[in-house]
Structure formats: structure tokens, C-alpha cells
Coordinates of C-alpha atoms and ligand atoms in Angstrom, one line a residue:
X1 CA 0.1 0.0 0.1
X2 CA 3.2 1.9 0.0
X3 CA 5.1 3.3 -2.8
X4 CA 8.2 2.4 -1.9
X5 CA 11.5 2.0 -4.3
X6 CA 11.7 -1.1 -5.5
X7 CA 15.4 -1.3 -4.2
X8 CA 14.7 -0.5 -0.7
X9 CA 16.2 -2.1 2.2
X10 CA 15.5 -3.0 6.2
X11 CA 17.5 -1.3 8.5
X12 CA 19.7 -3.4 10.3
X13 CA 22.0 -3.1 13.5
X14 CA 25.8 -3.2 12.2
X15 CA 27.8 -5.2 15.0
X16 CA 31.0 -3.7 13.8
X17 CA 30.8 -0.4 14.1
X18 CA 29.3 1.5 16.9
X19 CA 30.8 5.1 17.5
X20 CA 31.0 6.4 20.8
X21 CA 29.1 9.7 20.4
X22 CA 28.6 10.2 24.0
X23 CA 32.3 9.8 25.1
X24 CA 31.2 10.3 28.9
X25 CA 28.8 7.6 28.7
X26 CA 30.1 5.3 26.7
X27 CA 26.9 3.8 24.9
X28 CA 29.3 0.8 22.7
X29 CA 29.2 -2.3 24.0
X30 CA 32.5 -4.0 23.7
X31 CA 31.5 -6.9 20.5
X32 CA 34.9 -8.0 19.8
X33 CA 34.8 -11.1 18.5
X34 CA 31.3 -12.2 19.4
X35 CA 29.3 -14.6 17.4
X36 CA 25.9 -13.6 16.2
X37 CA 23.1 -16.0 16.8
X38 CA 19.3 -15.1 14.9
X39 CA 16.6 -15.0 17.1
X40 CA 14.1 -18.0 17.0
X41 CA 10.8 -17.8 18.5
X42 CA 10.7 -21.1 20.7
X43 CA 7.4 -22.6 21.3
X44 CA 6.3 -22.2 25.1
X45 CA 7.1 -24.2 27.3
X46 CA 6.8 -22.2 30.6
X47 CA 3.5 -20.7 31.2
X48 CA 2.8 -17.0 29.5
X49 CA 4.6 -14.1 32.3
X50 CA 1.9 -11.5 33.2
X51 CA 3.1 -7.9 33.1
X52 CA 1.0 -6.1 36.3
X53 CA 0.5 -2.9 37.0
X54 CA 3.6 -1.5 39.4
X55 CA 1.6 0.0 41.9
X56 CA -0.4 -3.2 42.4
X57 CA 2.5 -6.1 42.8
X58 CA 2.5 -7.4 46.3
X59 CA 5.1 -7.6 48.5
X60 CA 6.6 -10.9 47.2
X61 CA 6.6 -9.8 43.6
X62 CA 7.7 -6.1 44.6
X63 CA 10.8 -7.8 46.5
X64 CA 12.0 -10.6 43.4
X65 CA 12.1 -7.2 41.1
X66 CA 14.1 -5.5 43.9
X67 CA 16.2 -8.3 44.1
X68 CA 16.8 -8.7 40.4
X69 CA 17.8 -5.5 39.9
X70 CA 20.1 -5.1 42.6
X71 CA 22.0 -8.5 41.3
X72 CA 22.0 -6.9 37.8
X73 CA 23.3 -3.2 39.2
X74 CA 26.3 -5.6 41.4
X75 CA 27.4 -7.9 38.1
X76 CA 30.9 -6.0 36.8
X77 CA 30.9 -3.2 35.1
X78 CA 31.6 -4.8 31.5
X79 CA 29.3 -7.5 31.9
X80 CA 26.7 -7.0 28.7
X81 CA 23.6 -7.8 31.7
X82 CA 25.3 -5.0 34.1
X83 CA 22.3 -2.1 34.5
X84 CA 24.5 0.3 33.3
X85 CA 25.3 -1.7 29.9
X86 CA 21.4 -2.5 29.8
X87 CA 20.9 1.2 29.8
X88 CA 23.8 2.0 27.5
X89 CA 22.0 -0.3 25.0
X90 CA 19.3 2.7 24.6
X91 CA 21.6 5.4 24.4
X92 CA 23.4 3.5 21.8
X93 CA 19.9 3.2 19.7
X94 CA 19.4 7.5 20.3
X95 CA 22.8 9.0 20.7
X96 CA 23.1 8.5 17.0
X97 CA 26.2 5.9 18.6
X98 CA 24.8 2.7 16.2
X99 CA 25.1 2.3 12.7
X100 CA 22.9 0.7 10.2
X101 CA 24.6 -1.8 8.4
X102 CA 27.1 -1.4 5.8
X103 CA 26.2 2.8 6.0
X104 CA 27.8 5.4 7.9
X105 CA 24.3 6.6 9.2
X106 CA 23.2 6.4 12.5
X107 CA 20.6 3.8 13.6
X108 CA 18.3 5.6 15.5
X109 CA 14.7 4.1 17.2
X110 CA 12.8 7.1 18.3
X111 CA 10.9 9.2 15.2
X112 CA 9.7 6.5 12.8
X113 CA 7.6 3.1 12.8
X114 CA 10.1 1.5 15.0
X115 CA 9.3 3.0 18.3
X116 CA 7.7 0.2 19.2
X117 CA 9.5 -2.6 17.7
X118 CA 12.6 -2.0 19.4
X119 CA 11.3 -1.0 22.6
X120 CA 9.4 -3.9 23.0
X121 CA 12.6 -6.0 21.9
X122 CA 14.9 -4.4 24.5
X123 CA 12.1 -5.5 27.2
X124 CA 11.8 -9.1 26.4
X125 CA 15.5 -9.4 26.7
X126 CA 16.0 -7.3 29.6
X127 CA 12.9 -9.5 31.5
X128 CA 14.4 -12.5 30.5
X129 CA 17.8 -11.4 31.9
X130 CA 16.2 -10.3 35.0
X131 CA 14.0 -13.9 35.6
X132 CA 17.5 -15.6 34.7
X133 CA 19.3 -13.7 37.9
X134 CA 16.8 -14.5 39.9
X135 CA 16.3 -17.9 38.7
X136 CA 12.2 -17.6 37.8
X137 CA 11.3 -18.1 34.0
X138 CA 7.9 -16.4 35.2
X139 CA 9.4 -13.4 36.3
X140 CA 7.4 -10.2 34.2
X141 CA 8.4 -6.8 34.3
X142 CA 5.5 -4.7 36.2
X143 CA 4.3 -1.8 33.7
X144 CA 3.5 2.2 34.7
X145 CA -0.5 2.2 34.7
X146 CA -0.5 6.2 34.4
X147 CA -3.0 5.8 31.6
X148 CA -5.5 4.9 35.1
X149 CA -6.1 7.4 38.0
X150 CA -5.2 5.1 40.2
X151 CA -1.4 4.6 38.4
X152 CA -0.9 8.9 37.4
X153 CA 2.0 9.1 40.2
X154 CA 5.3 7.4 40.7
X155 CA 4.6 4.3 41.8
X156 CA 5.5 3.1 45.4
X157 CA 8.4 0.8 44.8
X158 CA 10.4 3.3 42.7
X159 CA 10.2 5.9 45.3
X160 CA 12.5 4.1 48.1
X161 CA 15.7 5.6 48.2
X162 CA 17.5 2.7 49.1
X163 CA 15.7 0.1 46.9
X164 CA 18.0 -0.6 43.6
X165 CA 14.5 0.6 41.9
X166 CA 15.5 4.0 43.0
X167 CA 16.9 6.9 41.4
X168 CA 17.6 9.6 44.0
X169 CA 18.0 12.2 41.4
X170 CA 14.0 11.7 40.4
X171 CA 12.7 12.1 43.8
X172 CA 11.4 15.6 43.7
X173 CA 8.1 14.8 41.9
X174 CA 6.9 12.4 45.0
X175 CA 3.5 11.9 44.8
X176 CA 2.2 14.4 42.4
X177 CA 0.1 13.3 39.5
X178 CA 2.2 13.1 36.3
X179 CA 1.0 14.8 33.4
X180 CA 0.7 13.1 30.2
X181 CA 0.5 16.0 28.0
X182 CA -0.1 20.0 28.8
X183 CA -1.9 18.9 31.9
X184 CA 0.2 19.7 34.7
X185 CA -1.7 21.1 37.4
X186 CA -0.5 22.8 41.0
X187 CA -1.4 19.3 42.4
X188 CA -3.6 21.0 45.2
X189 CA -6.5 19.1 46.3
X190 CA -8.7 21.3 43.7
X191 CA -6.6 20.8 40.6
X192 CA -6.6 17.2 41.1
X193 CA -9.7 16.0 39.2
X194 CA -9.0 18.8 36.4
X195 CA -5.4 16.8 35.7
X196 CA -7.0 13.1 35.7
X197 CA -10.0 14.3 33.6
X198 CA -7.0 16.2 31.4
X199 CA -4.8 13.4 31.6
X200 CA -7.8 11.0 30.6
X201 CA -8.4 13.1 27.6
X202 CA -4.9 13.5 26.4
X203 CA -4.9 9.4 26.5
X204 CA -8.1 8.8 24.3
X205 CA -6.8 11.8 22.0
X206 CA -3.7 10.4 21.4
X207 CA -4.8 6.9 20.6
X208 CA -7.7 7.3 18.4
X209 CA -5.4 9.6 16.4
X210 CA -3.8 6.3 15.4
X211 CA -6.7 3.9 15.4
X212 CA -7.1 3.7 12.0
X213 CA -4.2 4.4 10.0
X214 CA -0.9 2.4 11.1
X215 CA 1.2 5.7 10.1
X216 CA -0.4 7.1 12.7
X217 CA -0.2 5.4 15.1
X218 CA 3.3 3.5 14.6
X219 CA 5.2 6.4 12.9
X220 CA 6.2 6.9 9.8
X221 CA 8.5 4.3 7.2
X222 CA 12.4 4.5 8.0
X223 CA 14.4 2.3 5.7
X224 CA 18.3 1.8 5.2
X225 CA 19.9 4.5 4.0
X226 CA 16.9 7.1 5.9
X227 CA 18.3 9.9 7.5
X228 CA 16.5 9.5 11.5
X229 CA 13.6 10.9 12.3
X230 CA 11.1 10.7 10.1
X231 CA 8.1 10.8 11.5
X232 CA 7.2 9.5 15.0
X233 CA 3.4 8.3 15.5
X234 CA 0.8 9.7 17.9
X235 CA 1.9 8.1 20.9
X236 CA 5.4 8.6 21.1
X237 CA 5.0 12.3 21.4
X238 CA 2.5 12.3 24.2
X239 CA 2.1 10.2 26.8
X240 CA 5.5 8.7 26.2
X241 CA 7.7 11.7 26.0
X242 CA 5.4 14.2 27.9
X243 CA 6.0 11.1 31.0
X244 CA 9.6 11.3 30.3
X245 CA 10.0 15.3 30.8
X246 CA 7.4 14.9 33.6
X247 CA 9.3 11.9 35.3
X248 CA 12.4 14.6 35.1
X249 CA 16.3 14.0 35.9
X250 CA 17.7 10.9 33.8
X251 CA 14.4 10.1 32.1
X252 CA 14.3 13.6 30.5
X253 CA 17.5 13.1 28.8
X254 CA 16.7 10.2 25.9
X255 CA 20.5 8.7 25.9
X256 CA 20.5 8.3 29.7
X257 CA 16.7 7.4 30.3
X258 CA 17.1 4.0 30.9
X259 CA 19.3 4.9 34.0
X260 CA 16.7 5.2 35.5
X261 CA 14.5 1.4 36.6
X262 CA 11.0 3.3 36.4
X263 CA 12.2 3.9 32.3
X264 CA 10.9 -0.1 32.0
X265 CA 7.9 0.1 33.8
X266 CA 7.2 3.5 31.7
X267 CA 7.9 1.4 28.9
X268 CA 6.0 -1.2 29.7
X269 CA 3.1 0.8 28.9
X270 CA 4.0 2.2 26.1
X271 CA 4.3 -2.1 24.4
X272 CA 1.1 -2.4 26.6
X273 CA -0.5 0.5 24.6
X274 CA 0.6 -1.1 21.2
X275 CA -0.6 -4.7 22.2
X276 CA -4.0 -3.0 22.9
X277 CA -3.9 -1.4 19.7
X278 CA -3.1 -4.5 18.1
X279 CA -5.6 -6.4 20.0
X280 CA -8.8 -4.5 18.2
X281 CA -10.6 -6.2 15.8
X282 CA -9.3 -5.4 12.3
X283 CA -5.6 -3.6 13.8
X284 CA -3.7 -6.9 13.4
X285 CA -4.0 -7.0 9.8
X286 CA -2.7 -3.3 9.8
X287 CA 0.9 -3.8 10.7
X288 CA 2.6 -2.8 8.3
X289 CA 2.9 -5.3 5.5
X290 CA 6.4 -4.3 4.3
X291 CA 9.3 -6.4 4.6
X292 CA 11.3 -3.4 5.1
X293 CA 9.5 -3.0 8.1
X294 CA 9.5 -6.7 9.6
X295 CA 12.3 -7.6 8.2
X296 CA 14.5 -5.0 9.9
X297 CA 16.3 -6.1 12.8
X298 CA 18.2 -5.3 16.1
X299 CA 21.4 -6.4 17.8
X300 CA 20.8 -7.7 22.3
X301 CA 22.4 -9.9 24.6
X302 CA 20.3 -12.2 25.8
X303 CA 19.6 -14.5 28.7
X304 CA 21.9 -17.2 27.8
X305 CA 25.0 -14.4 27.2
X306 CA 25.0 -15.1 23.1
X307 CA 24.3 -11.6 20.8
X308 CA 21.2 -12.1 19.2
X309 CA 19.8 -10.4 16.0
X310 CA 16.5 -10.2 16.5
X311 CA 13.9 -9.2 13.7
X312 CA 10.7 -7.0 13.7
X313 CA 8.8 -10.0 12.7
X314 CA 9.1 -11.7 15.7
X315 CA 8.3 -9.1 18.1
X316 CA 4.9 -8.5 16.7
X317 CA 3.1 -10.9 19.2
X318 CA 3.6 -10.9 22.5
X319 CA 2.1 -13.9 23.5
X320 CA 4.8 -15.7 21.0
X321 CA 7.2 -13.5 23.4
X322 CA 5.7 -15.7 26.4
X323 CA 4.1 -12.8 27.6
X324 CA 1.0 -10.8 28.3
X325 CA -0.6 -7.7 29.8
X326 CA -2.8 -8.2 33.0
X327 CA -6.3 -6.9 31.9
X328 CA -7.4 -3.2 33.9
X329 CA -10.0 -0.8 33.2
X330 CA -9.5 1.5 30.3
X331 CA -10.7 4.9 31.1
X332 CA -10.0 6.4 28.4
X333 CA -11.1 4.4 25.6
X334 CA -14.6 5.5 25.2
X335 CA -14.6 9.0 27.1
X336 CA -16.9 11.7 25.9
X337 CA -14.7 14.1 24.5
Ligands
C2O1 CU1 13.8 5.1 23.5 CU2 11.0 6.5 25.9 O1 12.8 6.2 24.9

């Protein structure tokens, strides 16, 4: 349905060319002579992982996640599973550092149709590594349920300064309500209901904006040789970027964002919105049927310490990846505006 040039190609990550464009962060991992394994979807042997709202975790679930993250932080600095190395993976794909295979052009994962896909793959491996560290094949990342009034402030598990899930620079916003896009009130008791309503309206508007159109939902096509940021989808600007800004400090700087553990809960919710969109009757068939979309590929370290090349076609269905989202109310879906 798109008039793309006959010789177009999907973008893929160059394993041998990553420029440390942010020298102070050293985003590129050392990939020296490592063999690359092609990702294969495994038949499901264990039960599906169920990602639950972060504010609703029970004590045991919260402790598991805290412990897994503490173990990840305690790994040697250069270990591919180390917390900062994992955060750097995001940085390498958003600082212009990673190059497209065989081309001296950066591989940027924001502002195009690969926004949802890359982040889904990233969280997939991150979750499995955490599960591996605590020997739990059912471990699931929580999601920050900021699209529901019950989840519109920083979830408690991220607020404890002594926890591995904290990021001390972020604490300023405390219990404040999040702003999903132009909704910041003054957090007085009187303004809270308005802010809540405004957030729900942002959700409704942004989700429905991309309801019937893959390009408006996913963002614009991005093929090998293209420049970065051809155009992002509706959700990417808000609520996605608004939440980054409002969470402040690391979260508000794209190259540092994944150094705050709340990044992963934020992106689990973004991923959940994609899964909701995909589950709407008729939308499944609106996933781009374009080989440059489906065959784009990224590199990640997996939970078996292998460097894996994963294609977009493998991340279209979360069940095939072994996880689902707990179903919670969607108070914005049928909102009257
Ligand atoms: Cu890769 Cu929320 O950004």
C-alpha cells in the first residue's frame, strides 16, 4: 500500500560499527569477536509471564523485582547484563552511535515506525535477564499504569531511596500526579480531578488519533539509508515523551533515560498500549505488511549470554514472546470529549 522504491532495504544494526558519540557515557558495548546468533521464537514451554501494574504488585513480587535489579547492578561493569550496560544499549540506539549495517548512517530508534518494535525487543531481553538472575522463568516486568487514575503518580516501589529501583535524582516529584501532555496542575486538592480528567483526554485523543492508520499509530517508514526521525506516531509524542519529561532528571534525557529503572515500567506501559491497539479487531491486519518493516533487525544480549539478532517480525505478537499484560480498566477508551 506504500509506493516504496523497489531497491529499498530494511534497517539493521551493524555489529562492528558503533561510534561512541557520547564519550562520557560510553554507550557502545564491547562486541569484539562475538558470534551473532539469529533469534528464533521458541515454542512456549513455560506459562506466559504476566506483566502487572507497578502500583499493584504484592510484597513478594516487588521484592523479586528489587532483588533482580540489585543483582543486575552488582555485576561487573563490563558485563553485558550489568544495569548500566543495559541502559547503554538504549543510549547506543538513540545517540547516533549505532550505525546501520554497511552504511555510515546512524541507526535511530525514535521518531519512526521502529519506536514500538525496538522497545518491545529491548524489554523482552531485559525481562528475561532479570528472571535469569533470580532463577524465575515466570518473572515479569511491571508496567507503570499512568493511563489510569490509580497509577498516575510514581509507583511506591520506585520511591524508596534505599531500593535498587530508585534513582535519587528523581525524587522531587514525589506523589505528584503525572502530566500526560499539557495537563500539569498545581497539585492542589482542587486541581487533581481536572488533571486526572485532562490526562484521560490526552490518552483518548492520542490513541484514537492513530486508530485507523498504521502510519499515524506507528510513525513513518524508516528504511536502510534513511535519515533519522522521519516522523513519530501519536503515542510517541504524548503520553510517551511527556512522561519522560515529567519524571525528570535521567528520564528526561534520552541518552540517560534507561539509567532510571522506572524507564522499564514506563516502556512496558507504552508496549501495553501497542498490544491493546493490536488486539482491536481489524488492527492486526494493519501492521505494516512491508518487508522493510518486518525484516528490520536489532542486536541484543540475551539471557543465555549470546549476542542475538532479532527481527521485527518476531516481536509482533507478545504471546509468542511469552508474555501478556494483565487486563485492567481503560477509562480513556470510550471517553466522551
Ligand atoms: Cu527510547 Cu522512552 O525512549
